[in-house]
PDB file of C-alpha atoms and ligand atoms in Angstrom:
ATOM      1  CA  MET A   3     -29.293  16.028  -4.225  1.00  0.00           C
ATOM      2  CA  ALA A   4     -30.245  14.783  -0.983  1.00  0.00           C
ATOM      3  CA  VAL A   5     -29.191  11.214  -2.277  1.00  0.00           C
ATOM      4  CA  ARG A   6     -25.917  12.983  -2.893  1.00  0.00           C
ATOM      5  CA  ILE A   7     -25.328  14.417   0.754  1.00  0.00           C
ATOM      6  CA  LYS A   8     -26.407  11.071   2.106  1.00  0.00           C
ATOM      7  CA  THR A   9     -23.754   9.210  -0.076  1.00  0.00           C
ATOM      8  CA  ASP A  10     -21.166  12.101   1.051  1.00  0.00           C
ATOM      9  CA  ASP A  11     -21.718  11.288   4.701  1.00  0.00           C
ATOM     10  CA  LEU A  12     -21.488   7.782   4.151  1.00  0.00           C
ATOM     11  CA  MET A  13     -18.167   8.485   2.628  1.00  0.00           C
ATOM     12  CA  SER A  14     -16.854  10.283   5.279  1.00  0.00           C
ATOM     13  CA  GLU A  15     -18.209   7.976   7.983  1.00  0.00           C
ATOM     14  CA  GLY A  16     -16.305   4.947   5.841  1.00  0.00           C
ATOM     15  CA  LEU A  17     -19.399   3.278   5.359  1.00  0.00           C
ATOM     16  CA  VAL A  18     -18.952   3.442   1.581  1.00  0.00           C
ATOM     17  CA  LEU A  19     -15.796   3.497  -0.248  1.00  0.00           C
ATOM     18  CA  PRO A  20     -14.538   4.271  -3.805  1.00  0.00           C
ATOM     19  CA  VAL A  21     -14.072   0.557  -4.357  1.00  0.00           C
ATOM     20  CA  MET A  22     -11.653   0.286  -7.970  1.00  0.00           C
ATOM     21  CA  GLU A  23     -11.445  -3.585  -7.809  1.00  0.00           C
ATOM     22  CA  GLU A  24     -11.109  -6.512  -5.794  1.00  0.00           C
ATOM     23  CA  PHE A  25      -9.785  -9.456  -6.480  1.00  0.00           C
ATOM     24  CA  TYR A  26      -8.056 -12.900  -5.000  1.00  0.00           C
ATOM     25  CA  SER A  27      -4.448 -13.107  -5.716  1.00  0.00           C
ATOM     26  CA  ILE A  28      -0.723 -13.595  -4.356  1.00  0.00           C
ATOM     27  CA  GLN A  29       1.150 -10.705  -2.571  1.00  0.00           C
ATOM     28  CA  GLY A  30       3.789  -9.959  -4.680  1.00  0.00           C
ATOM     29  CA  GLU A  31       6.185  -7.339  -2.682  1.00  0.00           C
ATOM     30  CA  GLY A  32       7.857  -7.041   0.631  1.00  0.00           C
ATOM     31  CA  PHE A  33       7.496  -9.190   3.811  1.00  0.00           C
ATOM     32  CA  HIS A  34       4.438 -10.929   2.989  1.00  0.00           C
ATOM     33  CA  ALA A  35       5.410 -11.920  -0.636  1.00  0.00           C
ATOM     34  CA  GLY A  36       4.260 -15.295  -1.824  1.00  0.00           C
ATOM     35  CA  LYS A  37       0.851 -15.777   0.334  1.00  0.00           C
ATOM     36  CA  ALA A  38      -2.283 -15.348  -0.649  1.00  0.00           C
ATOM     37  CA  ALA A  39      -4.364 -13.056  -0.192  1.00  0.00           C
ATOM     38  CA  TYR A  40      -8.143 -11.022  -0.528  1.00  0.00           C
ATOM     39  CA  PHE A  41      -6.850  -7.271  -2.205  1.00  0.00           C
ATOM     40  CA  ILE A  42      -9.361  -4.625  -1.925  1.00  0.00           C
ATOM     41  CA  ARG A  43      -8.118  -1.724  -4.223  1.00  0.00           C
ATOM     42  CA  ILE A  44      -9.794   2.220  -3.420  1.00  0.00           C
ATOM     43  CA  GLY A  45      -9.375   4.704  -5.397  1.00  0.00           C
ATOM     44  CA  GLY A  46      -8.107   7.924  -5.028  1.00  0.00           C
ATOM     45  CA  CYS A  47      -4.383   9.061  -4.836  1.00  0.00           C
ATOM     46  CA  ASP A  48      -2.803  12.555  -5.592  1.00  0.00           C
ATOM     47  CA  VAL A  49       0.509  11.522  -4.051  1.00  0.00           C
ATOM     48  CA  GLY A  50       1.679  11.845  -8.153  1.00  0.00           C
ATOM     49  CA  CYS A  51       4.601   9.238  -8.556  1.00  0.00           C
ATOM     50  CA  HIS A  52       5.719   9.950 -12.267  1.00  0.00           C
ATOM     51  CA  TRP A  53       5.791   5.817 -12.622  1.00  0.00           C
ATOM     52  CA  CYS A  54       2.839   4.716 -10.588  1.00  0.00           C
ATOM     53  CA  ASP A  55       1.333   1.806 -12.362  1.00  0.00           C
ATOM     54  CA  VAL A  56      -1.872   2.623 -11.117  1.00  0.00           C
ATOM     55  CA  LYS A  57      -2.566   5.748 -12.559  1.00  0.00           C
ATOM     56  CA  GLU A  58      -6.141   5.142 -13.681  1.00  0.00           C
ATOM     57  CA  SER A  59      -6.977   4.957  -9.990  1.00  0.00           C
ATOM     58  CA  TRP A  60      -6.147   8.406  -8.926  1.00  0.00           C
ATOM     59  CA  GLU A  61      -9.569  10.417  -9.666  1.00  0.00           C
ATOM     60  CA  PRO A  62     -12.040   8.432  -7.250  1.00  0.00           C
ATOM     61  CA  ALA A  63     -14.869   9.717  -9.051  1.00  0.00           C
ATOM     62  CA  ALA A  64     -13.841   7.334 -11.306  1.00  0.00           C
ATOM     63  CA  PHE A  65     -15.263   4.601  -8.776  1.00  0.00           C
ATOM     64  CA  PRO A  66     -19.004   4.552  -7.607  1.00  0.00           C
ATOM     65  CA  PRO A  67     -19.141   4.706  -3.887  1.00  0.00           C
ATOM     66  CA  GLN A  68     -19.653   0.980  -2.835  1.00  0.00           C
ATOM     67  CA  GLU A  69     -21.137  -0.333   0.153  1.00  0.00           C
ATOM     68  CA  ILE A  70     -18.543  -1.726   2.275  1.00  0.00           C
ATOM     69  CA  TYR A  71     -20.606  -4.775   3.832  1.00  0.00           C
ATOM     70  CA  PRO A  72     -20.529  -6.558   0.704  1.00  0.00           C
ATOM     71  CA  VAL A  73     -17.190  -6.280   0.106  1.00  0.00           C
ATOM     72  CA  ILE A  74     -16.383  -7.684   3.286  1.00  0.00           C
ATOM     73  CA  GLU A  75     -18.649 -10.817   2.630  1.00  0.00           C
ATOM     74  CA  ARG A  76     -16.742 -11.354  -0.819  1.00  0.00           C
ATOM     75  CA  ALA A  77     -13.141 -10.870   1.356  1.00  0.00           C
ATOM     76  CA  ALA A  78     -14.254 -13.518   3.826  1.00  0.00           C
ATOM     77  CA  ALA A  79     -15.584 -15.686   1.756  1.00  0.00           C
ATOM     78  CA  CYS A  80     -11.895 -16.414   0.118  1.00  0.00           C
ATOM     79  CA  PRO A  81      -9.762 -19.507   1.710  1.00  0.00           C
ATOM     80  CA  ALA A  82      -6.612 -16.758   2.439  1.00  0.00           C
ATOM     81  CA  LYS A  83      -7.897 -14.896   5.831  1.00  0.00           C
ATOM     82  CA  THR A  84      -6.120 -11.916   4.812  1.00  0.00           C
ATOM     83  CA  ALA A  85      -7.212  -8.760   3.418  1.00  0.00           C
ATOM     84  CA  VAL A  86      -4.681  -6.332   1.858  1.00  0.00           C
ATOM     85  CA  ILE A  87      -6.160  -2.759   1.387  1.00  0.00           C
ATOM     86  CA  THR A  88      -4.209  -0.791  -1.045  1.00  0.00           C
ATOM     87  CA  GLY A  89      -4.829   1.956  -3.829  1.00  0.00           C
ATOM     88  CA  GLY A  90      -4.378   4.299  -4.526  1.00  0.00           C
ATOM     89  CA  GLU A  91      -3.792   5.960  -1.254  1.00  0.00           C
ATOM     90  CA  PRO A  92      -6.592   4.280   0.723  1.00  0.00           C
ATOM     91  CA  CYS A  93      -5.570   6.424   3.955  1.00  0.00           C
ATOM     92  CA  ILE A  94      -7.277   9.460   2.046  1.00  0.00           C
ATOM     93  CA  TRP A  95     -10.960   7.719   3.487  1.00  0.00           C
ATOM     94  CA  HIS A  96     -11.579   6.501   7.068  1.00  0.00           C
ATOM     95  CA  LEU A  97     -10.891   2.783   6.888  1.00  0.00           C
ATOM     96  CA  GLU A  98     -12.249   2.061  10.735  1.00  0.00           C
ATOM     97  CA  PRO A  99     -15.542   0.574   9.885  1.00  0.00           C
ATOM     98  CA  LEU A 100     -14.078  -1.774   6.860  1.00  0.00           C
ATOM     99  CA  THR A 101     -10.830  -2.872   9.110  1.00  0.00           C
ATOM    100  CA  ALA A 102     -13.170  -3.579  11.759  1.00  0.00           C
ATOM    101  CA  GLY A 103     -15.662  -5.472   9.555  1.00  0.00           C
ATOM    102  CA  LEU A 104     -12.924  -7.316   8.616  1.00  0.00           C
ATOM    103  CA  ARG A 105     -11.397  -8.291  11.669  1.00  0.00           C
ATOM    104  CA  LYS A 106     -14.901  -9.219  13.125  1.00  0.00           C
ATOM    105  CA  MET A 107     -14.949 -12.160   9.967  1.00  0.00           C
ATOM    106  CA  LYS A 108     -11.688 -12.880  11.517  1.00  0.00           C
ATOM    107  CA  LEU A 109      -9.451 -12.045   8.564  1.00  0.00           C
ATOM    108  CA  LYS A 110      -5.986  -9.936   8.726  1.00  0.00           C
ATOM    109  CA  THR A 111      -5.879  -6.583   7.960  1.00  0.00           C
ATOM    110  CA  HIS A 112      -3.060  -5.632   6.003  1.00  0.00           C
ATOM    111  CA  LEU A 113      -2.405  -1.974   4.660  1.00  0.00           C
ATOM    112  CA  GLU A 114      -0.195  -0.755   2.117  1.00  0.00           C
ATOM    113  CA  THR A 115       0.079   3.402   2.221  1.00  0.00           C
ATOM    114  CA  SER A 116       2.331   6.416   1.182  1.00  0.00           C
ATOM    115  CA  GLY A 117       1.710   7.794   4.895  1.00  0.00           C
ATOM    116  CA  ALA A 118       0.702  10.947   3.353  1.00  0.00           C
ATOM    117  CA  TYR A 119      -2.766  10.715   5.021  1.00  0.00           C
ATOM    118  CA  SER A 120      -3.994  10.226   8.676  1.00  0.00           C
ATOM    119  CA  LEU A 121      -3.598   6.825  10.261  1.00  0.00           C
ATOM    120  CA  SER A 122      -7.118   5.368  10.545  1.00  0.00           C
ATOM    121  CA  GLY A 123      -8.695   1.648  11.026  1.00  0.00           C
ATOM    122  CA  GLU A 124      -7.048  -1.690  12.729  1.00  0.00           C
ATOM    123  CA  TRP A 125      -4.119  -3.334  11.153  1.00  0.00           C
ATOM    124  CA  ASP A 126      -2.349  -6.542  11.758  1.00  0.00           C
ATOM    125  CA  TRP A 127       0.151  -5.418   8.989  1.00  0.00           C
ATOM    126  CA  ILE A 128       1.315  -2.291   7.857  1.00  0.00           C
ATOM    127  CA  CYS A 129       3.932  -1.504   5.160  1.00  0.00           C
ATOM    128  CA  LEU A 130       4.706   2.049   4.591  1.00  0.00           C
ATOM    129  CA  SER A 131       5.977   3.125   0.901  1.00  0.00           C
ATOM    130  CA  PRO A 132       7.131   6.681   1.029  1.00  0.00           C
ATOM    131  CA  LYS A 133       7.019   8.575  -1.513  1.00  0.00           C
ATOM    132  CA  LYS A 134       9.474  11.718  -2.489  1.00  0.00           C
ATOM    133  CA  THR A 135       6.421  13.837  -3.870  1.00  0.00           C
ATOM    134  CA  PHE A 136       4.472  13.747  -0.340  1.00  0.00           C
ATOM    135  CA  SER A 137       5.960  14.229   3.107  1.00  0.00           C
ATOM    136  CA  VAL A 138       5.085  11.175   5.316  1.00  0.00           C
ATOM    137  CA  ARG A 139       3.010  11.999   8.525  1.00  0.00           C
ATOM    138  CA  SER A 140       5.146  11.234  11.821  1.00  0.00           C
ATOM    139  CA  GLU A 141       2.670   8.854  13.240  1.00  0.00           C
ATOM    140  CA  TRP A 142       3.592   6.251  10.368  1.00  0.00           C
ATOM    141  CA  TYR A 143       7.306   5.954  10.938  1.00  0.00           C
ATOM    142  CA  ASP A 144       5.992   4.147  14.471  1.00  0.00           C
ATOM    143  CA  VAL A 145       3.413   1.918  13.501  1.00  0.00           C
ATOM    144  CA  ALA A 146       4.861   0.795  10.710  1.00  0.00           C
ATOM    145  CA  HIS A 147       5.787  -3.005  10.426  1.00  0.00           C
ATOM    146  CA  GLU A 148       7.683  -2.414   7.027  1.00  0.00           C
ATOM    147  CA  LEU A 149       9.498   0.109   5.464  1.00  0.00           C
ATOM    148  CA  LYS A 150       9.314  -0.119   1.652  1.00  0.00           C
ATOM    149  CA  VAL A 151      11.363   2.328  -0.614  1.00  0.00           C
ATOM    150  CA  ILE A 152      10.916   2.211  -4.480  1.00  0.00           C
ATOM    151  CA  ILE A 153      14.221   2.784  -6.252  1.00  0.00           C
ATOM    152  CA  HIS A 154      14.188   4.769  -9.376  1.00  0.00           C
ATOM    153  CA  ASN A 155      17.628   6.181  -9.677  1.00  0.00           C
ATOM    154  CA  ARG A 156      20.462   6.119  -7.400  1.00  0.00           C
ATOM    155  CA  HIS A 157      19.755   9.064  -5.471  1.00  0.00           C
ATOM    156  CA  ASP A 158      16.682   6.771  -4.476  1.00  0.00           C
ATOM    157  CA  LEU A 159      18.976   5.273  -1.934  1.00  0.00           C
ATOM    158  CA  GLU A 160      20.739   7.881  -0.285  1.00  0.00           C
ATOM    159  CA  TRP A 161      16.819   8.983   0.479  1.00  0.00           C
ATOM    160  CA  ALA A 162      16.050   5.837   1.655  1.00  0.00           C
ATOM    161  CA  GLU A 163      18.636   6.114   4.237  1.00  0.00           C
ATOM    162  CA  LEU A 164      16.940   8.883   5.663  1.00  0.00           C
ATOM    163  CA  GLN A 165      13.507   6.623   5.793  1.00  0.00           C
ATOM    164  CA  ALA A 166      15.082   3.898   7.656  1.00  0.00           C
ATOM    165  CA  GLU A 167      16.400   6.494  10.251  1.00  0.00           C
ATOM    166  CA  LYS A 168      12.777   7.577  10.999  1.00  0.00           C
ATOM    167  CA  VAL A 169      11.209   4.504  11.037  1.00  0.00           C
ATOM    168  CA  ASN A 170      10.970   2.293  14.446  1.00  0.00           C
ATOM    169  CA  SER A 171      13.719  -0.386  14.807  1.00  0.00           C
ATOM    170  CA  ALA A 172      11.536  -3.666  14.404  1.00  0.00           C
ATOM    171  CA  ALA A 173      10.375  -2.676  11.076  1.00  0.00           C
ATOM    172  CA  TYR A 174      11.746  -4.489   8.343  1.00  0.00           C
ATOM    173  CA  LEU A 175      13.401  -2.844   5.154  1.00  0.00           C
ATOM    174  CA  PHE A 176      12.709  -3.117   1.533  1.00  0.00           C
ATOM    175  CA  LEU A 177      14.171  -1.846  -1.497  1.00  0.00           C
ATOM    176  CA  GLN A 178      12.097  -2.424  -4.286  1.00  0.00           C
ATOM    177  CA  PRO A 179      13.194  -1.442  -7.742  1.00  0.00           C
ATOM    178  CA  GLU A 180      10.852   0.580  -9.933  1.00  0.00           C
ATOM    179  CA  TRP A 181       9.425  -1.784 -12.496  1.00  0.00           C
ATOM    180  CA  SER A 182      10.529   0.334 -16.128  1.00  0.00           C
ATOM    181  CA  LYS A 183      13.871   0.696 -14.422  1.00  0.00           C
ATOM    182  CA  ARG A 184      14.776  -2.625 -12.751  1.00  0.00           C
ATOM    183  CA  GLU A 185      17.365  -3.665 -15.704  1.00  0.00           C
ATOM    184  CA  GLU A 186      19.278  -0.614 -14.234  1.00  0.00           C
ATOM    185  CA  THR A 187      18.621  -0.352 -10.965  1.00  0.00           C
ATOM    186  CA  MET A 188      19.418  -3.767  -9.740  1.00  0.00           C
ATOM    187  CA  PRO A 189      22.786  -4.268 -10.017  1.00  0.00           C
ATOM    188  CA  MET A 190      23.183  -1.101  -7.612  1.00  0.00           C
ATOM    189  CA  ILE A 191      20.353  -2.360  -4.924  1.00  0.00           C
ATOM    190  CA  VAL A 192      22.159  -5.997  -5.023  1.00  0.00           C
ATOM    191  CA  SER A 193      25.767  -4.438  -4.378  1.00  0.00           C
ATOM    192  CA  PHE A 194      23.625  -1.703  -1.564  1.00  0.00           C
ATOM    193  CA  ILE A 195      22.169  -4.315   0.415  1.00  0.00           C
ATOM    194  CA  LEU A 196      25.484  -6.506   0.230  1.00  0.00           C
ATOM    195  CA  LYS A 197      27.197  -3.538   2.241  1.00  0.00           C
ATOM    196  CA  ASN A 198      23.946  -2.720   3.884  1.00  0.00           C
ATOM    197  CA  PRO A 199      22.390  -6.003   5.273  1.00  0.00           C
ATOM    198  CA  LYS A 200      19.767  -4.609   7.354  1.00  0.00           C
ATOM    199  CA  TRP A 201      17.865  -4.054   4.199  1.00  0.00           C
ATOM    200  CA  ASN A 202      16.018  -7.012   2.187  1.00  0.00           C
ATOM    201  CA  VAL A 203      15.242  -6.944  -1.481  1.00  0.00           C
ATOM    202  CA  SER A 204      11.580  -6.701  -2.701  1.00  0.00           C
ATOM    203  CA  LEU A 205      10.763  -7.766  -6.461  1.00  0.00           C
ATOM    204  CA  GLN A 206       7.116  -7.357  -8.008  1.00  0.00           C
ATOM    205  CA  THR A 207       7.209 -11.072  -8.158  1.00  0.00           C
ATOM    206  CA  HIS A 208       3.445 -11.061  -9.128  1.00  0.00           C
ATOM    207  CA  LYS A 209       4.241  -9.102 -12.722  1.00  0.00           C
ATOM    208  CA  TYR A 210       6.538 -12.273 -13.010  1.00  0.00           C
ATOM    209  CA  LEU A 211       3.952 -14.526 -12.642  1.00  0.00           C
ATOM    210  CA  GLY A 212       1.507 -12.742 -14.524  1.00  0.00           C
ATOM    211  CA  ILE A 213      -1.102 -12.566 -12.186  1.00  0.00           C
ATOM    212  CA  PRO A 214      -2.933  -8.990 -10.317  1.00  0.00           C
TER     213      PRO A 214
HETATM  214 FE1  SF4 B  25       0.879   5.670  -7.859  1.00  0.00          FE
HETATM  215 FE2  SF4 B  25       1.197   4.753  -5.045  1.00  0.00          FE
HETATM  216 FE3  SF4 B  25       2.205   6.897  -5.685  1.00  0.00          FE
HETATM  217 FE4  SF4 B  25      -0.604   6.905  -5.452  1.00  0.00          FE
HETATM  218  S1  SF4 B  25       1.320   6.903  -3.927  1.00  0.00           S
HETATM  219  S2  SF4 B  25       0.400   7.831  -7.088  1.00  0.00           S
HETATM  220  S3  SF4 B  25      -1.178   4.804  -6.151  1.00  0.00           S
HETATM  221  S4  SF4 B  25       2.112   4.674  -6.851  1.00  0.00           S
END
C-alpha cells in the first residue's frame, strides 16, 4: 500500500510516467516531417477519437510507471537531438521534470497534444491537433507552433477553419487525411488547399515508409 502511495506521488510530480514505448525514428507528420527524432509515447487518453490508430495507448494502467531519468538518458544517447513527446494524450501528466531533463541534455522538446488538458513543461515546438470530441483549453491556441487538423470527412474542413480562427497568427496550418479515409479525402483536401493556401498538407509519411 505504502509503495502504491509513493508511486502515485511520483506520478503527480511527473518523476515517473506510464511510458508506453520509446523509439528512434523519423517524424512523419506536420512541420517537422522527415526529421529524425526520439519518440516517447506516454500512455493514457480519454479523448476518444473513433479513428485513433493507437487505441492501445488509452488505458494508462497497461503501462507500468517508469522513472523519467533513464528515459531522458536513452533519448540523449540518440544522434538526433530532438525528443517528441506523444501519446495517448501526454498532457494528462505533469511534464515539467521530463522536459527540463531533456533540455538539460541539450535536446529540443517537441509536443503532440490534443489540447484537452493543461499545459505543463518547457517546449521548443508544440503541435496542437484538436479533436471534435474534447474542447481545447484556450491557452493552447496562443502557444501552438502548428495546428494540425485530421480530416475524416468534408465537415472537418469547416471545423478546421474554425480552429484556424482561434490559433495564433504565427502558427503553421496543416490538414492531414485520416489514414483509413485517405483515398476519399485527399482530393477534397487538395482542392481545399488550392483555394485556401494558408493551409499545408500533412501526410503520415512514416506509414508510407513502413517505420513507427
Ligand atoms: Fe487517439 Fe490522439 Fe485521439 Fe487520444 S487524442 S484518442 S491518442 S488520436
